[in-house]
């Protein structure tokens, strides 16, 4: 007989680049004694998100790349993952699924509610919203409103990138789009109170605005589209291009490539090796819309020097992008002058206190890529 309480499974969703991995890393770094199991679902086959959280977790993380978990129609794949994490040996208190930035949370909820695994139970959906991209994301993908409607908690992230008035406007809009009484928590860099997730009595127990029947009805409504081969999911409109290079990239040519990136190329993430003397770190890169950031990090011990990028966009020319990136390769990076890194260094995030102090100073908008 199963004497354990079922482990709550929380779905962490949100559009591309909204800050899901950042929230997850914050939770992992502030979990106290709580043991978190994590399932990461990367849209591309290069598991950038998984790499970004792996350091903190060891064997209580499972990653799935190459497509959206929400497309696993019968949920057996997800069930298999949850079963592994729920094994008593892991002593997990809560499982968080970081959905891909293009996932349909309703599908994941449906699968979790339909799961026959007695060791887990659906524990709610957290929807991460990028305050700076709020209107742009809704305009491009009206489906995101549907995602807000099933959320049990909304994290309005990147509040540092909007002013008070804009934040108030977004909050008012969110109150209309979410189910009544759903909390909207503002956050900078995903810093939310972990208690919101680890509470023994999760918020969903009192909300429950979405029944299993509702989800089945939604499914049937979508079924017709799917029969016709027109997947109703957001990600049907998006394609992912992946670039890997063992050769260093020229910082100047790469910045030039980024400056010219087409509007449809909505998200770039990964790690770049420039190999310029004095800058041999691995540079994590994030582009979300026109926003661009680099973060230098040390290479792992024995880690191969490599550039790995995932580019996600709508109507992008994959082979063309790959050709442009191939042209950024630099066969002799050790001969490059340190100044060639200046273009990259302009986009390196400064520590929070420093960037707050300089927020009104010259160049801060430039560094955000505006
Ligand atoms: N200015 C600012 N940047 C943020 C904040 N939160 C996250 N970011 C940055 O936004 C970028 C995307 O963050 P991620 O956490 O990778 O977003 P994600 O939702 O996991 O992205 P996908 O997995 O591609 O959907 C990174 O450069 C983060 O450092 C924030 O509150 N303020």
CSV table of C-alpha atoms and ligand atoms in Angstrom, one decimal:
chain,number,residue,atom,x,y,z
A,1,UNK,CA,0.0,0.0,0.0
A,2,UNK,CA,1.2,3.5,-0.8
A,3,UNK,CA,1.6,5.3,2.5
A,4,UNK,CA,3.3,8.4,1.0
A,5,UNK,CA,1.4,11.6,0.1
A,6,UNK,CA,1.4,12.0,-3.7
A,7,UNK,CA,4.1,14.5,-4.8
A,8,UNK,CA,2.7,17.7,-6.3
A,9,UNK,CA,3.8,18.4,-9.8
A,10,UNK,CA,3.9,22.0,-10.7
A,11,UNK,CA,4.0,23.2,-14.4
A,12,UNK,CA,6.2,26.2,-15.0
A,13,UNK,CA,5.2,27.7,-18.3
A,14,UNK,CA,5.6,30.9,-20.1
A,15,UNK,CA,6.4,32.2,-23.6
A,16,UNK,CA,9.9,31.9,-25.1
A,17,UNK,CA,12.4,33.9,-23.0
A,18,UNK,CA,10.0,35.0,-20.3
A,19,UNK,CA,12.3,33.7,-17.6
A,20,UNK,CA,11.2,30.2,-16.7
A,21,UNK,CA,14.8,28.9,-16.3
A,22,UNK,CA,15.6,32.0,-14.3
A,23,UNK,CA,12.7,31.3,-11.9
A,24,UNK,CA,13.6,27.6,-11.7
A,25,UNK,CA,17.2,28.4,-10.8
A,26,UNK,CA,16.1,30.9,-8.2
A,27,UNK,CA,13.8,28.2,-6.7
A,28,UNK,CA,16.6,25.7,-6.7
A,29,UNK,CA,19.0,28.1,-5.1
A,30,UNK,CA,16.5,29.0,-2.3
A,31,UNK,CA,14.8,25.7,-1.7
A,32,UNK,CA,16.0,25.2,1.9
A,33,UNK,CA,15.5,21.6,2.9
A,34,UNK,CA,12.9,21.0,0.2
A,35,UNK,CA,13.9,18.4,-2.4
A,36,UNK,CA,12.9,19.4,-5.9
A,37,UNK,CA,12.7,17.1,-8.9
A,38,UNK,CA,12.9,18.8,-12.2
A,39,UNK,CA,11.8,17.9,-15.7
A,40,UNK,CA,13.2,20.3,-18.3
A,41,UNK,CA,11.6,20.3,-21.8
A,42,UNK,CA,13.8,22.0,-24.4
A,43,UNK,CA,12.3,22.8,-27.8
A,44,UNK,CA,15.6,22.3,-29.6
A,45,UNK,CA,17.7,19.1,-29.4
A,46,UNK,CA,20.6,21.0,-27.9
A,47,UNK,CA,19.5,21.1,-24.2
A,48,UNK,CA,20.5,24.6,-23.3
A,49,UNK,CA,17.9,24.9,-20.5
A,50,UNK,CA,18.9,21.6,-19.1
A,51,UNK,CA,22.5,22.7,-19.1
A,52,UNK,CA,21.5,25.9,-17.3
A,53,UNK,CA,20.0,24.1,-14.3
A,54,UNK,CA,21.9,20.8,-14.3
A,55,UNK,CA,24.7,22.0,-12.0
A,56,UNK,CA,22.3,22.3,-9.1
A,57,UNK,CA,20.5,19.0,-9.3
A,58,UNK,CA,22.4,15.8,-10.0
A,59,UNK,CA,20.1,12.8,-10.4
A,60,UNK,CA,16.8,14.5,-9.6
A,61,UNK,CA,16.6,16.1,-13.0
A,62,UNK,CA,15.4,14.6,-16.2
A,63,UNK,CA,15.6,16.5,-19.5
A,64,UNK,CA,13.8,16.1,-22.7
A,65,UNK,CA,14.8,17.9,-25.9
A,66,UNK,CA,13.7,17.9,-29.4
A,67,UNK,CA,10.0,18.8,-29.1
A,68,UNK,CA,7.3,19.9,-26.8
A,69,UNK,CA,6.2,17.5,-24.1
A,70,UNK,CA,2.7,18.8,-24.6
A,71,UNK,CA,2.6,16.9,-27.9
A,72,UNK,CA,3.1,13.5,-26.2
A,73,UNK,CA,-0.6,12.7,-26.9
A,74,UNK,CA,-1.2,9.9,-24.3
A,75,UNK,CA,1.1,11.3,-21.7
A,76,UNK,CA,3.0,8.0,-21.2
A,77,UNK,CA,6.3,9.7,-21.8
A,78,UNK,CA,5.6,12.2,-19.1
A,79,UNK,CA,4.3,9.4,-16.8
A,80,UNK,CA,7.6,7.5,-17.3
A,81,UNK,CA,9.6,10.6,-16.3
A,82,UNK,CA,7.5,11.3,-13.2
A,83,UNK,CA,7.7,7.7,-12.1
A,84,UNK,CA,11.5,7.9,-12.2
A,85,UNK,CA,11.5,11.1,-10.1
A,86,UNK,CA,8.9,9.8,-7.7
A,87,UNK,CA,11.0,6.8,-6.8
A,88,UNK,CA,11.3,6.8,-2.9
A,89,UNK,CA,15.1,6.8,-3.2
A,90,UNK,CA,15.0,10.4,-4.4
A,91,UNK,CA,12.9,11.6,-1.4
A,92,UNK,CA,11.4,14.3,-3.7
A,93,UNK,CA,9.0,16.8,-2.1
A,94,UNK,CA,7.9,18.6,-5.2
A,95,UNK,CA,8.4,18.1,-8.9
A,96,UNK,CA,8.6,21.1,-11.3
A,97,UNK,CA,8.2,20.7,-15.0
A,98,UNK,CA,9.8,23.5,-16.9
A,99,UNK,CA,7.7,23.5,-20.1
A,100,UNK,CA,9.3,24.6,-23.4
A,101,UNK,CA,8.6,28.2,-24.2
A,102,UNK,CA,6.2,27.0,-26.9
A,103,UNK,CA,4.3,24.4,-24.9
A,104,UNK,CA,0.5,24.5,-24.4
A,105,UNK,CA,0.2,24.3,-20.6
A,106,UNK,CA,-3.4,22.9,-20.9
A,107,UNK,CA,-2.0,19.8,-22.6
A,108,UNK,CA,0.4,19.2,-19.7
A,109,UNK,CA,-2.3,19.8,-17.2
A,110,UNK,CA,-4.6,17.3,-19.0
A,111,UNK,CA,-1.8,14.7,-19.0
A,112,UNK,CA,-1.1,15.2,-15.3
A,113,UNK,CA,-4.7,15.0,-14.3
A,114,UNK,CA,-5.1,11.9,-16.4
A,115,UNK,CA,-2.1,10.3,-14.9
A,116,UNK,CA,-2.8,7.1,-13.0
A,117,UNK,CA,0.4,7.2,-11.1
A,118,UNK,CA,-0.7,7.3,-7.4
A,119,UNK,CA,2.7,8.8,-6.3
A,120,UNK,CA,2.1,12.2,-8.0
A,121,UNK,CA,-0.7,14.7,-8.3
A,122,UNK,CA,-1.1,17.9,-10.3
A,123,UNK,CA,0.1,20.8,-8.2
A,124,UNK,CA,-0.8,23.8,-10.2
A,125,UNK,CA,0.5,25.9,-13.1
A,126,UNK,CA,2.8,28.9,-12.8
A,127,UNK,CA,2.8,31.2,-15.8
A,128,UNK,CA,5.8,33.4,-16.3
A,129,UNK,CA,5.1,36.6,-18.1
A,130,UNK,CA,7.8,38.9,-19.6
A,131,UNK,CA,6.7,42.4,-18.6
A,132,UNK,CA,8.8,44.1,-21.4
A,133,UNK,CA,7.3,41.8,-24.1
A,134,UNK,CA,3.8,41.6,-22.8
A,135,UNK,CA,2.0,43.4,-25.7
A,136,UNK,CA,4.3,42.0,-28.4
A,137,UNK,CA,3.8,38.4,-27.2
A,138,UNK,CA,0.0,38.7,-27.0
A,139,UNK,CA,-0.2,40.4,-30.4
A,140,UNK,CA,1.9,37.7,-32.1
A,141,UNK,CA,0.3,34.8,-30.2
A,142,UNK,CA,-3.2,35.4,-28.9
A,143,UNK,CA,-3.1,31.8,-27.6
A,144,UNK,CA,-1.0,33.1,-24.7
A,145,UNK,CA,-4.3,34.6,-23.2
A,146,UNK,CA,-5.5,31.0,-23.0
A,147,UNK,CA,-2.5,30.1,-21.1
A,148,UNK,CA,-3.1,32.9,-18.6
A,149,UNK,CA,-6.6,31.6,-18.1
A,150,UNK,CA,-5.4,28.2,-16.8
A,151,UNK,CA,-2.7,29.7,-14.5
A,152,UNK,CA,-2.9,29.3,-10.8
A,153,UNK,CA,-0.1,31.8,-10.2
A,154,UNK,CA,1.3,34.4,-12.5
A,155,UNK,CA,4.8,35.7,-12.2
A,156,UNK,CA,5.1,39.1,-13.8
A,157,UNK,CA,8.9,38.9,-14.5
A,158,UNK,CA,11.4,41.5,-15.7
A,159,UNK,CA,9.6,44.3,-13.8
A,160,UNK,CA,13.0,46.0,-13.9
A,161,UNK,CA,12.4,46.6,-17.6
A,162,UNK,CA,9.2,48.6,-17.3
A,163,UNK,CA,8.2,51.7,-15.3
A,164,UNK,CA,5.6,51.8,-12.6
A,165,UNK,CA,2.8,53.0,-14.9
A,166,UNK,CA,3.4,50.3,-17.4
A,167,UNK,CA,3.6,47.7,-14.7
A,168,UNK,CA,0.2,48.8,-13.3
A,169,UNK,CA,-1.3,48.7,-16.8
A,170,UNK,CA,-0.1,45.1,-17.3
A,171,UNK,CA,-1.3,44.1,-13.9
A,172,UNK,CA,-4.8,45.4,-14.6
A,173,UNK,CA,-4.8,43.5,-17.9
A,174,UNK,CA,-3.6,40.3,-16.3
A,175,UNK,CA,-6.4,40.6,-13.7
A,176,UNK,CA,-8.9,40.5,-16.6
A,177,UNK,CA,-7.2,37.7,-18.4
A,178,UNK,CA,-6.6,35.4,-15.4
A,179,UNK,CA,-9.3,33.5,-13.4
A,180,UNK,CA,-10.7,35.6,-10.6
A,181,UNK,CA,-8.5,35.8,-7.6
A,182,UNK,CA,-5.3,34.4,-9.2
A,183,UNK,CA,-2.3,36.0,-7.6
A,184,UNK,CA,0.0,38.0,-9.8
A,185,UNK,CA,3.5,38.3,-8.3
A,186,UNK,CA,6.0,40.8,-9.7
A,187,UNK,CA,9.6,39.7,-9.9
A,188,UNK,CA,13.0,40.8,-11.1
A,189,UNK,CA,15.2,38.0,-12.3
A,190,UNK,CA,12.6,35.4,-11.2
A,191,UNK,CA,13.0,36.1,-7.6
A,192,UNK,CA,9.8,34.9,-6.1
A,193,UNK,CA,9.1,33.5,-2.7
A,194,UNK,CA,9.7,29.8,-2.9
A,195,UNK,CA,6.9,29.3,-0.4
A,196,UNK,CA,4.5,30.0,-3.2
A,197,UNK,CA,5.4,26.6,-4.7
A,198,UNK,CA,6.4,24.6,-1.7
A,199,UNK,CA,3.3,25.3,0.4
A,200,UNK,CA,1.9,22.1,1.7
A,201,UNK,CA,-1.6,23.3,0.6
A,202,UNK,CA,-1.0,24.7,-2.8
A,203,UNK,CA,-3.1,27.5,-4.2
A,204,UNK,CA,-4.8,25.2,-6.7
A,205,UNK,CA,-6.8,23.4,-4.0
A,206,UNK,CA,-8.9,26.5,-3.5
A,207,UNK,CA,-9.0,27.7,-7.2
A,208,UNK,CA,-9.6,24.7,-9.4
A,209,UNK,CA,-11.0,26.9,-12.1
A,210,UNK,CA,-10.3,24.2,-14.7
A,211,UNK,CA,-11.8,20.8,-14.4
A,212,UNK,CA,-10.7,17.7,-16.2
A,213,UNK,CA,-14.0,17.9,-18.2
A,214,UNK,CA,-13.1,21.4,-19.3
A,215,UNK,CA,-9.8,20.1,-20.6
A,216,UNK,CA,-11.3,17.2,-22.4
A,217,UNK,CA,-13.8,19.6,-24.0
A,218,UNK,CA,-11.0,21.8,-25.1
A,219,UNK,CA,-9.2,18.8,-26.5
A,220,UNK,CA,-12.2,17.8,-28.6
A,221,UNK,CA,-12.5,21.3,-29.9
A,222,UNK,CA,-8.9,21.1,-31.0
A,223,UNK,CA,-9.1,17.6,-32.3
A,224,UNK,CA,-10.6,18.6,-35.6
A,225,UNK,CA,-7.7,20.9,-36.4
A,226,UNK,CA,-5.3,18.2,-35.5
A,227,UNK,CA,-7.1,15.7,-37.7
A,228,UNK,CA,-6.6,18.1,-40.5
A,229,UNK,CA,-2.9,18.1,-39.8
A,230,UNK,CA,-3.0,21.7,-38.6
A,231,UNK,CA,-1.6,21.5,-35.1
A,232,UNK,CA,-3.3,24.0,-32.9
A,233,UNK,CA,-0.3,24.5,-30.7
A,234,UNK,CA,1.6,27.7,-30.6
A,235,UNK,CA,4.8,26.0,-31.7
A,236,UNK,CA,3.4,24.9,-35.0
A,237,UNK,CA,4.3,28.3,-36.3
A,238,UNK,CA,7.8,28.2,-35.0
A,239,UNK,CA,10.9,26.4,-36.1
A,240,UNK,CA,14.2,25.8,-34.3
A,241,UNK,CA,17.6,26.0,-35.9
A,242,UNK,CA,20.7,24.7,-34.2
A,243,UNK,CA,24.3,25.6,-34.7
A,244,UNK,CA,27.3,23.9,-33.2
A,245,UNK,CA,30.9,24.8,-33.9
A,246,UNK,CA,34.2,23.5,-32.5
A,247,UNK,CA,35.9,26.5,-34.0
A,248,UNK,CA,35.7,29.9,-32.2
A,249,UNK,CA,33.5,32.6,-33.4
A,250,UNK,CA,34.7,36.1,-34.3
A,251,UNK,CA,33.1,38.5,-31.7
A,252,UNK,CA,32.8,41.2,-34.3
A,253,UNK,CA,31.2,39.0,-37.0
A,254,UNK,CA,28.9,37.4,-34.4
A,255,UNK,CA,27.7,40.8,-33.1
A,256,UNK,CA,27.2,42.0,-36.6
A,257,UNK,CA,25.0,38.9,-37.2
A,258,UNK,CA,23.0,39.6,-34.1
A,259,UNK,CA,22.6,43.3,-35.0
A,260,UNK,CA,21.1,42.2,-38.3
A,261,UNK,CA,18.9,39.4,-37.0
A,262,UNK,CA,15.4,39.4,-38.6
A,263,UNK,CA,12.4,40.3,-36.4
A,264,UNK,CA,11.0,36.8,-36.8
A,265,UNK,CA,14.0,35.3,-35.1
A,266,UNK,CA,12.5,35.7,-31.7
A,267,UNK,CA,14.8,33.8,-29.4
A,268,UNK,CA,18.5,32.9,-29.4
A,269,UNK,CA,20.1,31.0,-26.6
A,270,UNK,CA,23.2,29.0,-26.0
A,271,UNK,CA,26.9,29.3,-25.3
A,272,UNK,CA,29.6,30.9,-27.4
A,273,UNK,CA,33.3,30.4,-27.5
A,274,UNK,CA,35.3,33.4,-28.8
A,275,UNK,CA,38.8,32.3,-27.6
A,276,UNK,CA,40.1,35.9,-27.7
A,277,UNK,CA,43.1,36.4,-25.4
A,278,UNK,CA,41.9,37.5,-22.0
A,279,UNK,CA,38.4,36.4,-22.8
A,280,UNK,CA,38.6,32.6,-22.9
A,281,UNK,CA,35.3,32.1,-20.9
A,282,UNK,CA,32.2,30.6,-22.2
A,283,UNK,CA,29.7,33.3,-23.1
A,284,UNK,CA,26.1,32.4,-22.4
A,285,UNK,CA,24.0,34.4,-24.9
A,286,UNK,CA,20.3,35.2,-24.7
A,287,UNK,CA,18.3,37.2,-27.2
A,288,UNK,CA,14.6,37.7,-26.6
A,289,UNK,CA,13.0,39.9,-29.2
A,290,UNK,CA,15.4,42.8,-29.5
A,291,UNK,CA,16.8,42.2,-26.0
A,292,UNK,CA,20.4,40.9,-25.9
A,293,UNK,CA,22.6,39.7,-23.1
A,294,UNK,CA,25.9,37.9,-22.7
A,295,UNK,CA,27.1,36.3,-19.5
A,296,UNK,CA,30.7,35.1,-19.2
A,297,UNK,CA,31.1,31.9,-17.2
A,298,UNK,CA,34.0,29.6,-16.5
A,299,UNK,CA,34.2,26.4,-18.6
A,300,UNK,CA,33.6,23.2,-16.7
A,301,UNK,CA,36.7,21.1,-15.9
A,302,UNK,CA,37.7,19.3,-19.1
A,303,UNK,CA,34.7,20.8,-21.0
A,304,UNK,CA,35.3,21.0,-24.7
A,305,UNK,CA,35.5,24.6,-26.2
A,306,UNK,CA,32.4,24.7,-28.2
A,307,UNK,CA,29.7,27.1,-29.5
A,308,UNK,CA,26.2,25.7,-29.2
A,309,UNK,CA,23.2,27.9,-30.2
A,310,UNK,CA,19.5,27.3,-30.6
A,311,UNK,CA,17.6,29.9,-32.7
A,312,UNK,CA,13.8,29.9,-32.5
A,313,UNK,CA,11.7,31.9,-34.8
A,314,UNK,CA,8.8,32.1,-37.2
A,315,UNK,CA,9.3,32.2,-40.9
A,316,UNK,CA,13.1,32.2,-40.5
A,317,UNK,CA,15.5,30.8,-43.1
A,318,UNK,CA,17.3,28.0,-41.2
A,319,UNK,CA,19.9,27.2,-43.9
A,320,UNK,CA,20.5,30.9,-44.4
A,321,UNK,CA,21.1,31.5,-40.7
A,322,UNK,CA,23.4,28.5,-40.5
A,323,UNK,CA,25.4,29.9,-43.4
A,324,UNK,CA,25.7,33.3,-41.7
A,325,UNK,CA,26.8,31.7,-38.5
A,326,UNK,CA,29.4,29.5,-40.3
A,327,UNK,CA,30.8,32.7,-41.7
A,328,UNK,CA,31.3,34.0,-38.1
A,329,UNK,CA,33.9,31.2,-37.5
A,330,UNK,CA,37.4,32.4,-36.6
A,331,UNK,CA,40.2,30.0,-37.3
A,332,UNK,CA,42.9,32.0,-35.4
A,333,UNK,CA,41.1,33.5,-32.3
A,334,UNK,CA,44.4,33.7,-30.4
A,335,UNK,CA,45.6,36.3,-32.8
A,336,UNK,CA,42.5,38.5,-32.3
A,337,UNK,CA,42.9,41.8,-30.4
A,338,UNK,CA,41.2,42.1,-27.0
A,339,UNK,CA,39.3,45.2,-28.3
A,340,UNK,CA,37.4,43.0,-30.7
A,341,UNK,CA,35.4,41.9,-27.7
A,342,UNK,CA,34.1,45.3,-26.9
A,343,UNK,CA,30.9,44.8,-28.9
A,344,UNK,CA,30.1,41.7,-26.8
A,345,UNK,CA,31.1,43.3,-23.5
A,346,UNK,CA,28.5,46.0,-24.1
A,347,UNK,CA,25.9,43.4,-23.5
A,348,UNK,CA,27.3,41.7,-20.5
A,349,UNK,CA,24.9,42.0,-17.6
A,350,UNK,CA,26.2,43.9,-14.6
A,351,UNK,CA,25.5,42.9,-11.0
A,352,UNK,CA,22.0,44.0,-10.0
A,353,UNK,CA,23.1,46.8,-7.6
A,354,UNK,CA,25.4,48.2,-10.2
A,355,UNK,CA,22.9,48.2,-13.0
A,356,UNK,CA,20.3,49.8,-10.8
A,357,UNK,CA,22.7,52.6,-9.9
A,358,UNK,CA,23.4,53.1,-13.6
A,359,UNK,CA,19.9,52.5,-14.9
A,360,UNK,CA,19.5,56.1,-15.9
A,361,UNK,CA,23.1,56.6,-17.0
A,362,UNK,CA,24.2,56.8,-20.6
A,363,UNK,CA,24.4,53.6,-22.6
A,364,UNK,CA,22.0,51.6,-20.4
A,365,UNK,CA,19.3,51.4,-23.2
A,366,UNK,CA,22.0,50.6,-25.7
A,367,UNK,CA,23.1,47.7,-23.6
A,368,UNK,CA,19.6,46.3,-23.6
A,369,UNK,CA,19.8,46.3,-27.4
A,370,UNK,CA,17.3,49.0,-28.1
B,1,LIG,N1,16.2,42.3,-17.3
B,1,LIG,C1,15.8,41.1,-16.9
B,1,LIG,N2,16.2,40.0,-17.6
B,1,LIG,C2,15.7,38.9,-17.1
B,1,LIG,C3,14.9,38.7,-16.0
B,1,LIG,N3,14.6,37.4,-15.9
B,1,LIG,C4,15.2,36.7,-16.9
B,1,LIG,N4,16.0,37.6,-17.6
B,1,LIG,C5,16.8,37.3,-18.8
B,1,LIG,O1,15.9,36.9,-19.8
B,1,LIG,C6,16.6,35.9,-20.6
B,1,LIG,C7,15.7,34.7,-20.8
B,1,LIG,O2,15.6,34.1,-19.5
B,1,LIG,P1,15.3,32.5,-19.4
B,1,LIG,O3,15.1,32.2,-17.9
B,1,LIG,O4,16.3,31.7,-20.1
B,1,LIG,O5,13.9,32.4,-20.1
B,1,LIG,P2,13.1,31.0,-20.5
B,1,LIG,O6,11.7,31.4,-20.3
B,1,LIG,O7,13.6,29.9,-19.7
B,1,LIG,O8,13.5,30.9,-22.0
B,1,LIG,P3,13.0,29.7,-23.1
B,1,LIG,O9,13.5,28.4,-22.4
B,1,LIG,O10,13.8,30.0,-24.3
B,1,LIG,O11,11.6,29.8,-23.3
B,1,LIG,C8,17.9,35.6,-19.9
B,1,LIG,O12,18.9,36.5,-20.5
B,1,LIG,C9,17.7,36.1,-18.5
B,1,LIG,O13,18.9,36.5,-17.8
B,1,LIG,C10,14.5,39.9,-15.3
B,1,LIG,O14,13.7,39.9,-14.4
B,1,LIG,N5,15.0,41.1,-15.8
